[in-house]
CSV table of C-alpha atoms and ligand atoms in Angstrom, one decimal:
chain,number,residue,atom,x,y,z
A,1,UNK,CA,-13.5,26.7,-101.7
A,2,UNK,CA,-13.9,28.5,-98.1
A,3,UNK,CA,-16.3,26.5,-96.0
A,4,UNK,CA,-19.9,28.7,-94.8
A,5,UNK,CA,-19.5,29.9,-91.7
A,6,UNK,CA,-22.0,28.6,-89.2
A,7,UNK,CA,-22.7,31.2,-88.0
A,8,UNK,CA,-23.4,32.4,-92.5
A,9,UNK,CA,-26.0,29.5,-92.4
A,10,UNK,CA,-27.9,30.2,-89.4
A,11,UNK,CA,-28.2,33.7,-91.2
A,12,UNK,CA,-29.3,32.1,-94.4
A,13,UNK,CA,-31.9,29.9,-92.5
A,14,UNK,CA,-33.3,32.8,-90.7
A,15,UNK,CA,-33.5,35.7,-92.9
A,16,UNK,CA,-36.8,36.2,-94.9
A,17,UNK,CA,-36.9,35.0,-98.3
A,18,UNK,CA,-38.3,38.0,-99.5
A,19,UNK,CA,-35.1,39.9,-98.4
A,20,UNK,CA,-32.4,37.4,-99.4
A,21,UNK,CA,-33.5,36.9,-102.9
A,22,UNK,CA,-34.1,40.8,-103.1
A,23,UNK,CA,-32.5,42.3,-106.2
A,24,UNK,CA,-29.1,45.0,-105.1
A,25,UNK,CA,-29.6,48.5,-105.8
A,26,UNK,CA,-27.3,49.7,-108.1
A,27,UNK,CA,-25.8,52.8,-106.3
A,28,UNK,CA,-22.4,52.8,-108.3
A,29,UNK,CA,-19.0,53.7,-107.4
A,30,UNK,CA,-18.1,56.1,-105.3
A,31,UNK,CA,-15.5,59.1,-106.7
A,32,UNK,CA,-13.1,57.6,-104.0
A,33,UNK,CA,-13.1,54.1,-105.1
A,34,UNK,CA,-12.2,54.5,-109.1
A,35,UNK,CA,-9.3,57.4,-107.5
A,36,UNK,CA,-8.1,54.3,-106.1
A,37,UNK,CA,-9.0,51.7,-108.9
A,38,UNK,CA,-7.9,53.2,-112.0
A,39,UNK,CA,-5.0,55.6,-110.6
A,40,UNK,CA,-6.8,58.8,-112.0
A,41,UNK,CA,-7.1,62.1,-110.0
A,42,UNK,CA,-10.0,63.7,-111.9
A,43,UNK,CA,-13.2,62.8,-111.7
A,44,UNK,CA,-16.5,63.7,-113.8
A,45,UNK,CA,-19.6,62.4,-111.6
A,46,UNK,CA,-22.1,61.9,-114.0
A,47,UNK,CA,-23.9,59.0,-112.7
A,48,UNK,CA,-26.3,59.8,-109.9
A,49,UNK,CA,-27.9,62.9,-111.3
A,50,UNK,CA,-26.4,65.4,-108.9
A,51,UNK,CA,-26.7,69.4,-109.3
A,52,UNK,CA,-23.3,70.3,-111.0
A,53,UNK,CA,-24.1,73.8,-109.1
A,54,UNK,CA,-24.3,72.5,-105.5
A,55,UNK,CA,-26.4,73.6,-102.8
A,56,UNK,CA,-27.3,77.1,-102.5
A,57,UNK,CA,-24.9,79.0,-100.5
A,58,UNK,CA,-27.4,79.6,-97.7
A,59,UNK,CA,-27.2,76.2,-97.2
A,60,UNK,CA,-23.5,76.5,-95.8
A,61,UNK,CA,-24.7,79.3,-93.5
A,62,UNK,CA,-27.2,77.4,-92.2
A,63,UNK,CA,-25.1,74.4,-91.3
A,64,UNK,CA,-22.3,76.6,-90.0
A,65,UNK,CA,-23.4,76.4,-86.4
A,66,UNK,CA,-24.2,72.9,-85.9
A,67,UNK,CA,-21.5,71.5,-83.9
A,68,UNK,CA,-23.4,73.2,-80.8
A,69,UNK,CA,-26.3,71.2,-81.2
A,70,UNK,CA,-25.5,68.0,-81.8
A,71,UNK,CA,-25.9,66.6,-78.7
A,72,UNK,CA,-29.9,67.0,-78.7
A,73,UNK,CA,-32.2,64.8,-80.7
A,74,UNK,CA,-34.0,66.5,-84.1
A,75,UNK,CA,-37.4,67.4,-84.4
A,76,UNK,CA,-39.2,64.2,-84.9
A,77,UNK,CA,-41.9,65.9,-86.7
A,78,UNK,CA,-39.7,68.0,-89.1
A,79,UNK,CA,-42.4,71.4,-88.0
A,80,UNK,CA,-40.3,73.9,-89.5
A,81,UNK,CA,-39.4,71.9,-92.3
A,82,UNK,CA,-43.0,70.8,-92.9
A,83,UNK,CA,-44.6,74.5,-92.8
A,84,UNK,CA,-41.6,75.8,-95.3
A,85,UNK,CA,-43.0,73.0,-97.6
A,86,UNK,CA,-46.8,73.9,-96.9
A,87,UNK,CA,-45.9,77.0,-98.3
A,88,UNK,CA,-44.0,76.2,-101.3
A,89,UNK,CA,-46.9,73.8,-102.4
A,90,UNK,CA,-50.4,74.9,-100.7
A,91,UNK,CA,-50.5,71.8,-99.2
A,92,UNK,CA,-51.9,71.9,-95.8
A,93,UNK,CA,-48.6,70.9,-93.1
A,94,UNK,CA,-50.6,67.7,-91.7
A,95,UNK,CA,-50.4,66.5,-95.6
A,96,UNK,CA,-46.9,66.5,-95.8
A,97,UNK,CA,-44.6,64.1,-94.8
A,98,UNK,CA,-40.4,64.2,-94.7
A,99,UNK,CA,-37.7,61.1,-95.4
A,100,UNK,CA,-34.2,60.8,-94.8
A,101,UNK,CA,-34.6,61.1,-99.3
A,102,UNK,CA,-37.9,60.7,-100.7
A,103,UNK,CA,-36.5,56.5,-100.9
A,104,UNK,CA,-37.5,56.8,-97.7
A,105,UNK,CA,-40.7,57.4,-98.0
A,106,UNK,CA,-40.8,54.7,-100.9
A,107,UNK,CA,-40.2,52.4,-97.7
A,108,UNK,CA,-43.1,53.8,-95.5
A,109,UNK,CA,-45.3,53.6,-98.4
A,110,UNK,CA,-44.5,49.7,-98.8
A,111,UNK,CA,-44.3,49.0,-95.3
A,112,UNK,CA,-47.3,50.8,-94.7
A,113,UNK,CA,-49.9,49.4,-97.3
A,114,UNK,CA,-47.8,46.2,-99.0
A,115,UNK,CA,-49.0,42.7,-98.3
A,116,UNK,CA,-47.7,39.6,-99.8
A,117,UNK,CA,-49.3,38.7,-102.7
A,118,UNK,CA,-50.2,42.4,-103.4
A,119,UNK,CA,-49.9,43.3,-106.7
A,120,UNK,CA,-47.7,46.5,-107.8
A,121,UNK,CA,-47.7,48.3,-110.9
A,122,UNK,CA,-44.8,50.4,-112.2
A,123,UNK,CA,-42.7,51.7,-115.2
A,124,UNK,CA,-40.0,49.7,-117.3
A,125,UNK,CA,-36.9,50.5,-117.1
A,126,UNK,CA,-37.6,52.0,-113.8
A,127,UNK,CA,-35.9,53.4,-110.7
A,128,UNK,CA,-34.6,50.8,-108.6
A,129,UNK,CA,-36.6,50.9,-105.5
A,130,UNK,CA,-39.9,51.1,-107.0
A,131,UNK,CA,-39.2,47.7,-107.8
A,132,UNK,CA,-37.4,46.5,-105.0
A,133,UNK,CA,-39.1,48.0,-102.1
A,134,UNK,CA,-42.2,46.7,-103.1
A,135,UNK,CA,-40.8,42.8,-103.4
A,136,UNK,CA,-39.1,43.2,-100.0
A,137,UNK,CA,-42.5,43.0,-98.6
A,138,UNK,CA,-43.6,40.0,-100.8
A,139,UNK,CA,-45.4,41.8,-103.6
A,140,UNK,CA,-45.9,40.9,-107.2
A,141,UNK,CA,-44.4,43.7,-109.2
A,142,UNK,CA,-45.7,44.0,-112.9
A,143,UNK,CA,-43.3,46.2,-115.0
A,144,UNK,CA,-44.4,48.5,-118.4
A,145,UNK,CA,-42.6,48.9,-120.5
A,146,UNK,CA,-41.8,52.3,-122.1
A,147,UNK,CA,-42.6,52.4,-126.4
A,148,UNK,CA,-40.3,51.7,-129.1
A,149,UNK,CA,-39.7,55.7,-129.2
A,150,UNK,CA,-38.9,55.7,-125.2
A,151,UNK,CA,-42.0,57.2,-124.3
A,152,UNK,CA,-45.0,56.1,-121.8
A,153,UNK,CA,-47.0,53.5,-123.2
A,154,UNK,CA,-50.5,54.2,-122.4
A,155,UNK,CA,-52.0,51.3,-124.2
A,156,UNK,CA,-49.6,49.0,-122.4
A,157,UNK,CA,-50.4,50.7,-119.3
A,158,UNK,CA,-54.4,50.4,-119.8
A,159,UNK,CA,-54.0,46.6,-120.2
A,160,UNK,CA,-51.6,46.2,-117.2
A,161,UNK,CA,-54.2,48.2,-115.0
A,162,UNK,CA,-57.4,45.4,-115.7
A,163,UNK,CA,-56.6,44.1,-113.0
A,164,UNK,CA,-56.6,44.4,-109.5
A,165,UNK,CA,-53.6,46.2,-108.2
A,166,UNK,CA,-52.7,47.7,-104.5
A,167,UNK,CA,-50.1,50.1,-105.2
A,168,UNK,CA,-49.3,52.2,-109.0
A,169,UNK,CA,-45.9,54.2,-108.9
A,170,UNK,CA,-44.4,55.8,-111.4
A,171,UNK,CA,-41.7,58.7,-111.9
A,172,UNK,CA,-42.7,61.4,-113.8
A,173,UNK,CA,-40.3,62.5,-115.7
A,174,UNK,CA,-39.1,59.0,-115.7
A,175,UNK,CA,-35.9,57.9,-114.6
A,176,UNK,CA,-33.9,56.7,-116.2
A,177,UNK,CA,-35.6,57.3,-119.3
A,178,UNK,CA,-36.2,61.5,-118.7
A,179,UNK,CA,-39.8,60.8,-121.0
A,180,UNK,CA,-42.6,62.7,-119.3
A,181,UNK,CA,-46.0,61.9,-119.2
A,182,UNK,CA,-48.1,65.0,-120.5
A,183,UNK,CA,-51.2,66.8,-118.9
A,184,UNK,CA,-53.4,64.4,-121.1
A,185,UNK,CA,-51.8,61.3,-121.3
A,186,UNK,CA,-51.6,61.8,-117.0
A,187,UNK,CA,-55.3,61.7,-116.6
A,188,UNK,CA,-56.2,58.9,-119.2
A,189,UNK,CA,-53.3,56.9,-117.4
A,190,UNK,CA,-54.7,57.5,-113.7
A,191,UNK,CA,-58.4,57.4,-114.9
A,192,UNK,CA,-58.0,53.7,-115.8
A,193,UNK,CA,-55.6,53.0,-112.6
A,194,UNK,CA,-58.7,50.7,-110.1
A,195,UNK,CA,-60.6,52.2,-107.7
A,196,UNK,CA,-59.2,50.7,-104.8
A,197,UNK,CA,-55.5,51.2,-105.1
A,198,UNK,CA,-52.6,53.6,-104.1
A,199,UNK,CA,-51.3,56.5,-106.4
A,200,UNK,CA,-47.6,57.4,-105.8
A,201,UNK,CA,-46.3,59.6,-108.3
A,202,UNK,CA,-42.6,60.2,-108.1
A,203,UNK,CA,-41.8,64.0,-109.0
A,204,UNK,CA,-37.8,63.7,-108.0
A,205,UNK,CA,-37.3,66.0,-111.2
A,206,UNK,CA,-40.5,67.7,-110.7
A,207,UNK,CA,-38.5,71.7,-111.1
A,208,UNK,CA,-36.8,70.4,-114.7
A,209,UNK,CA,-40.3,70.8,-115.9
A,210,UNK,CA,-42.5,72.7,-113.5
A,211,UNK,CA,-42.5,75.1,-116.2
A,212,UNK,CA,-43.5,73.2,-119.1
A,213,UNK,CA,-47.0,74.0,-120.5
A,214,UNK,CA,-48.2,70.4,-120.4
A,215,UNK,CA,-46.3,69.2,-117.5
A,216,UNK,CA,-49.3,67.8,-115.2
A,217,UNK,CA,-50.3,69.9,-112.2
A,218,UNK,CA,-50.2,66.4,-110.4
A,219,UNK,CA,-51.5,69.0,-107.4
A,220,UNK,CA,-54.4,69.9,-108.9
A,221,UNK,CA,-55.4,67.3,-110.9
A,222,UNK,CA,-55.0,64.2,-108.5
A,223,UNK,CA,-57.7,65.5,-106.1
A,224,UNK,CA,-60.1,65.5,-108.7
A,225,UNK,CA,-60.4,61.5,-108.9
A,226,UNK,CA,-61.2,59.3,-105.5
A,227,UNK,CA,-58.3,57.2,-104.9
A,228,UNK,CA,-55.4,58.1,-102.5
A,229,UNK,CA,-52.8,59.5,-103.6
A,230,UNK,CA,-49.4,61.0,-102.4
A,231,UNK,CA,-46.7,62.8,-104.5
A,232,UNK,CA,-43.1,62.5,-103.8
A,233,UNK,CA,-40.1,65.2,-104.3
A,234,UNK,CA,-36.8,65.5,-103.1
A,235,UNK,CA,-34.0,68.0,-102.2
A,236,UNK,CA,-31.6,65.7,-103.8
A,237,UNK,CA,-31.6,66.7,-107.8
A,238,UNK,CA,-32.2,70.3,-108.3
A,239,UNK,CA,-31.8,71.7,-104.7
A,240,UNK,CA,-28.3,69.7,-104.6
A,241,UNK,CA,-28.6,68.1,-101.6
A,242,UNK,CA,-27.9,64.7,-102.3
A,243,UNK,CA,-25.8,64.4,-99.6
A,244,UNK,CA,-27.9,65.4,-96.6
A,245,UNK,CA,-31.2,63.1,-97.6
A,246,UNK,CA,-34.3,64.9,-97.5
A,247,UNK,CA,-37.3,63.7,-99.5
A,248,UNK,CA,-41.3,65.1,-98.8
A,249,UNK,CA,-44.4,63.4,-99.8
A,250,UNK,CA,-47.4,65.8,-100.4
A,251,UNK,CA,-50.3,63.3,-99.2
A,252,UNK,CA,-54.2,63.5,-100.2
A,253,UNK,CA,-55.1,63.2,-96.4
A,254,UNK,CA,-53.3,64.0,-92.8
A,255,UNK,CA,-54.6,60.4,-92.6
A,256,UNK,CA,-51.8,58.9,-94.8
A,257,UNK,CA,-49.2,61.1,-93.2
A,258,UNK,CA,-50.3,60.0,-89.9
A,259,UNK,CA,-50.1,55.9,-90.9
A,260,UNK,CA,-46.7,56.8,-92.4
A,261,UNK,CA,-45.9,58.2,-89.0
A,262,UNK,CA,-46.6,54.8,-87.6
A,263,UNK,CA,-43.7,53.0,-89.7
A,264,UNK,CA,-41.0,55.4,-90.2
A,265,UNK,CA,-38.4,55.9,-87.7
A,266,UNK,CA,-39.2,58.4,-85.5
A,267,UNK,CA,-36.1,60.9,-85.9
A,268,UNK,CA,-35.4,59.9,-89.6
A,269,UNK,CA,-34.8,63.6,-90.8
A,270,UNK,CA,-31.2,64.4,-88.3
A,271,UNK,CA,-30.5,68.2,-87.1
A,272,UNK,CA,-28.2,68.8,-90.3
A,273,UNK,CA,-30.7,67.6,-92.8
A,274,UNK,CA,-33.7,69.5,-91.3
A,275,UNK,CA,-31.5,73.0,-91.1
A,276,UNK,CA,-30.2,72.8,-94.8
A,277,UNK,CA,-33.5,71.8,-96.4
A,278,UNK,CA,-35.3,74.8,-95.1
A,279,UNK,CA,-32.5,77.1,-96.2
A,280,UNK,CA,-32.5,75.1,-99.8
A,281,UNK,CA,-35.6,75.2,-100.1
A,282,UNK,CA,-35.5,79.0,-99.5
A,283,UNK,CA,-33.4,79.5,-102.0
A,284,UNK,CA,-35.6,80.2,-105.5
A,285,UNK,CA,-32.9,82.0,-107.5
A,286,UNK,CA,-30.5,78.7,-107.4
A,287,UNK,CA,-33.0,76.3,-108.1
A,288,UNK,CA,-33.9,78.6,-110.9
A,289,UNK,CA,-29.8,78.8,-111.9
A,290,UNK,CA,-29.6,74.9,-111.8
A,291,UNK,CA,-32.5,74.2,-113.9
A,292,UNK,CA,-31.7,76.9,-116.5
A,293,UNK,CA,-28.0,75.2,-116.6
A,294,UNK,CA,-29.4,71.9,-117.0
A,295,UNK,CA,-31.9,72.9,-119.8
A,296,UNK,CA,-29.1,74.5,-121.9
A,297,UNK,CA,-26.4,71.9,-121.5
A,298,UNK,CA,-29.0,69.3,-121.8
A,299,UNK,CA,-29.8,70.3,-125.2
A,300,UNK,CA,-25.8,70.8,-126.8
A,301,UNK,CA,-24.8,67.0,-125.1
A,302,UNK,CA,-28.3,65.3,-126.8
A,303,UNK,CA,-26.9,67.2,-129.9
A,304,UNK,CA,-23.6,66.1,-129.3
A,305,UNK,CA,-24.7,62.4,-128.8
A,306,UNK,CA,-26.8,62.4,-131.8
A,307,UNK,CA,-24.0,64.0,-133.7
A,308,UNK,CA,-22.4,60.5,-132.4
A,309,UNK,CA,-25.4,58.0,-134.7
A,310,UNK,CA,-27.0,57.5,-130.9
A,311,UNK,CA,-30.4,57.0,-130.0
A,312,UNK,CA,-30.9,59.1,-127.5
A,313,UNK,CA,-34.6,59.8,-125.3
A,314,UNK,CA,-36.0,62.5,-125.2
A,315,UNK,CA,-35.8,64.0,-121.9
A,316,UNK,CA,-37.3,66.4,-119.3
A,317,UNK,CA,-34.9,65.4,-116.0
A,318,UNK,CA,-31.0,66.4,-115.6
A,319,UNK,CA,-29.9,63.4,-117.2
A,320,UNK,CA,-29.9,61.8,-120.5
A,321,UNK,CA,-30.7,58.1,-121.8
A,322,UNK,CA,-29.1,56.5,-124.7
A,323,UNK,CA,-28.1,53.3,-126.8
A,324,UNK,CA,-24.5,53.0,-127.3
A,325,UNK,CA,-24.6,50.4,-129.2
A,326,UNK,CA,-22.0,48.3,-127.2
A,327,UNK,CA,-22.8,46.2,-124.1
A,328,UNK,CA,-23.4,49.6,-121.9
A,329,UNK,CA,-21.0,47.8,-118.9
A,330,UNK,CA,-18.1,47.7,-121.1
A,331,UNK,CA,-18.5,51.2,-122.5
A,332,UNK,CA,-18.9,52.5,-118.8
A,333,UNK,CA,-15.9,50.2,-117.3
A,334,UNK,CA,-13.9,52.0,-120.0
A,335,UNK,CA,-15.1,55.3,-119.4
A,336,UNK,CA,-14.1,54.6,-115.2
A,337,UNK,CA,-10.5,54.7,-116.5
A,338,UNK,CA,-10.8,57.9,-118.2
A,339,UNK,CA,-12.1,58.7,-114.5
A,340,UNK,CA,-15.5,59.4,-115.8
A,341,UNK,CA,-18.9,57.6,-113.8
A,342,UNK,CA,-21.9,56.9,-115.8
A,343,UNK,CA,-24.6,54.1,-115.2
A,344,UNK,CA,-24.7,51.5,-117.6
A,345,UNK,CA,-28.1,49.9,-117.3
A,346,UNK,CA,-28.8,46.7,-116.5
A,347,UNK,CA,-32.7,45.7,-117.0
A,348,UNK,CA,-33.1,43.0,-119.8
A,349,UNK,CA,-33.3,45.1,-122.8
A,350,UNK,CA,-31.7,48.3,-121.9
A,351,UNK,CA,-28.4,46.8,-121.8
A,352,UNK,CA,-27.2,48.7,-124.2
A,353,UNK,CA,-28.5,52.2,-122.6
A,354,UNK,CA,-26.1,54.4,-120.3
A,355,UNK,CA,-28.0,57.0,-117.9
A,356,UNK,CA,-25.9,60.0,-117.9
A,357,UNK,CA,-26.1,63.2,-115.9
A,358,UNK,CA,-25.8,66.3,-117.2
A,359,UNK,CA,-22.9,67.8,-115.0
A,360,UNK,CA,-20.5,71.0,-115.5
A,361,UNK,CA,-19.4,72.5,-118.7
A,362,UNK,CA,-16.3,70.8,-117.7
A,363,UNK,CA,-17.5,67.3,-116.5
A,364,UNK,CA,-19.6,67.1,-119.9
A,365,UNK,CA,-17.3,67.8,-122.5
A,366,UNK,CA,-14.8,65.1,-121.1
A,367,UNK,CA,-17.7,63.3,-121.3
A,368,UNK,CA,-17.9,63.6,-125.3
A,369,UNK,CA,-14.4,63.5,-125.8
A,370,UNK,CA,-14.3,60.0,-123.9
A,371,UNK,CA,-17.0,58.7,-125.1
A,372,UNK,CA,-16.3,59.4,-129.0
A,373,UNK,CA,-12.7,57.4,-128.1
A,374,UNK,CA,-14.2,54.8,-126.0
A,375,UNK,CA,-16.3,54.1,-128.7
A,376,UNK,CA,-14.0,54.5,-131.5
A,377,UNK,CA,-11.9,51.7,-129.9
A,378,UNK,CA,-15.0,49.1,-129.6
A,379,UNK,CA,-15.8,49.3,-133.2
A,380,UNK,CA,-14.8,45.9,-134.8
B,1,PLP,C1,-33.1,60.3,-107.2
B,1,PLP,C2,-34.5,59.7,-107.2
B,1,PLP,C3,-35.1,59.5,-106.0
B,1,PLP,C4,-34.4,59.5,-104.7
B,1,PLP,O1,-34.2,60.6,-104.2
B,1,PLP,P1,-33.7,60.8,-102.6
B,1,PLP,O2,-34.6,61.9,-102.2
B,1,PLP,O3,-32.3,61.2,-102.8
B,1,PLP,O4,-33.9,59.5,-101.9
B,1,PLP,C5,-36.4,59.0,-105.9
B,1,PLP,N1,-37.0,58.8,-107.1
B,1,PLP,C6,-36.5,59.0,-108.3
B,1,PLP,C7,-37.2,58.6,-109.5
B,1,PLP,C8,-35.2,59.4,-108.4
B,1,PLP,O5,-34.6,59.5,-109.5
């Protein structure tokens, strides 16, 4: 066995405990790294929930003459940026903040408001960082669970929220599940949330279901009660721009945006990322294209999967949820050498599930055809 370092245990004596016992965010394998693994050339990304579609192509244009400008620091406060988003929403400018991806702005939040000891509610399974962010400041996370039918389980969630609690955060739809909380079920939920506590509700798939008649107006409805609150969408899922990182929070008071100013890096949204958000976000007739591929395909591959004897969740995001019925790290290790990425999910009881995105018409139907002889091979 290799000996530690001295200089590895003057690291391990120093660091906080809070960040070396942190949990790793699961952020899979890049397309590069099963190229090289598993010796295949194609590759079906279907594990981070990526537009299939891109960015819009005004998103090229706008990057085009970049090169020119790189030597001079970004707009710290993203103006431009902010005002496009002011206008999209209604939200006033002063309400809004930007993060380098809307994780970002998960670490303001917890920087920001998280004490040790504080106690922070959230959803089961869940998306990473609400989870870990949280415990990186010392914080007592309590996780709820979703229902036997993978849905939001409001009963669970009314006793989780008798007691005190500093910070509730939720995605809605969920991820990974896709299950989203309805009009109804929203306000009961944030109606028995304590008085004195932090709302964050994660919209990253908010324009998958903008359009559904009992999607929540979180907008609307959250300035009706009296605790903070701050919503959070990205550019990352249906404005394809996972690769640039811009996230915005839409805040119930300039006051929050300023105290997140406080934390947050001062240029944390570069040149590149500022220029191709605002031409994204610009751009209604793609995110309009992207969803309308996502709601179509979404439909045939839950068909297909339940075709397959799956349990699969129901699901408003670009991605779908469902028991293989295998240990869901071998089903995915085998899929990597048929060059396709899912994520296999790893929370105790949901080790079974696999999160996949809905891709391409390409991308997908590998997909089934893989999965159908990945599976056929596991059977005893
Ligand atoms: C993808 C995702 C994010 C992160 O988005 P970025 O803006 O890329 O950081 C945040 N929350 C949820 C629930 C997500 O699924």
């Amino acid at each position: 066995m290799q000996a530690i370092s001295s200089a590895a245990q003057a690291v391990r004596r120093l660091a906080r405990r809070q960040a070396s016992s942190l949990g790793a965010y699961n952020a899979g394998l890049s397309s590069e790294a099963v190229r090289n693994r598993y010796g295949v050339t194609e590759i079906a990304r279907l594990a981070s929930n990526e537009n299939p579609l891109g960015a819009s192509p005004l998103v090229q244009q706008a990057l085009s003459d970049l090169a020119r400008h790189s030597g001079v620091y970004p707009d710290p406060n993203s103006q431009a940026l902010r005002a496009e988003i002011a206008t999209l929403t209604g939200i006033p400018p002063q309400q809004v903040v930007i993060g380098n991806g809307s994780e970002n702005i998960l670490e303001m939040l917890c920087l920001a408001f998280i004490n040790p000891g504080d106690r922070v509610v959230t959803l089961l399974p869940s998306f990473g960082l609400h989870e870990i962010y949280p415990r990186m400041m010392g914080a007592e996370v309590t996780l709820v669970a979703v229902n036997q039918a993978l849905e939001f389980d409001l009963a669970a969630w009314r006793l989780a929220l008798q007691r005190p609690a500093k910070m509730v955060v939720f995605s809605n739809p969920s991820n990974p599940v896709g299950c989203m909380l309805g009009r109804d079920d929203f306000l009961q939920l944030i109606a028995a949330v304590p008085q004195d506590c932090l709302l964050v509700i994660d919209e990253a798939y908010y324009e998958y279901c903008a359009d559904q008649a009992d999607y929540p107006d979180s907008l609307a409805l959250l300035p009706l009660q009296a605790r903070p609150w701050i919503v959070l969408r990205t550019c990352s899922k249906a404005y394809g721009l996972a690769g640039l990182r811009v996230g915005y929070g839409l805040a119930c008071d300039a006051e929050l945006v300023a105290l997140l100013d406080r934390v947050r890096t001062p240029f944390n949204i570069n040149r590149a990322a500022q220029n191709a958000a605002l031409a994204a976000l610009r751009d209604r007739q793609h995110v309009a294209d992207s969803v309308a591929w996502v709601s179509e395909a979404r439909a045939a591959m839950a068909a297909a999967l339940r075709t397959l004897g799956l349990q699969v969740a129901p699901s408003s995001a670009n991605f779908l949820f469902f028991d293989c019925g295998y240990p869901s790290e071998r089903i995915a290790e085998a899929l990597l050498a048929h060059g396709i990425i899912v994520k296999p999910w790893r929370e105790a009881g949901y080790q079974r599930f696999i999160r996949v995105s809905i891709g391409s018409a390409v991308d997908n139907r590998r997909f089934l055809v893989s999965l159908r002889q990945v599976l056929a091979e596991a059977a005893p």
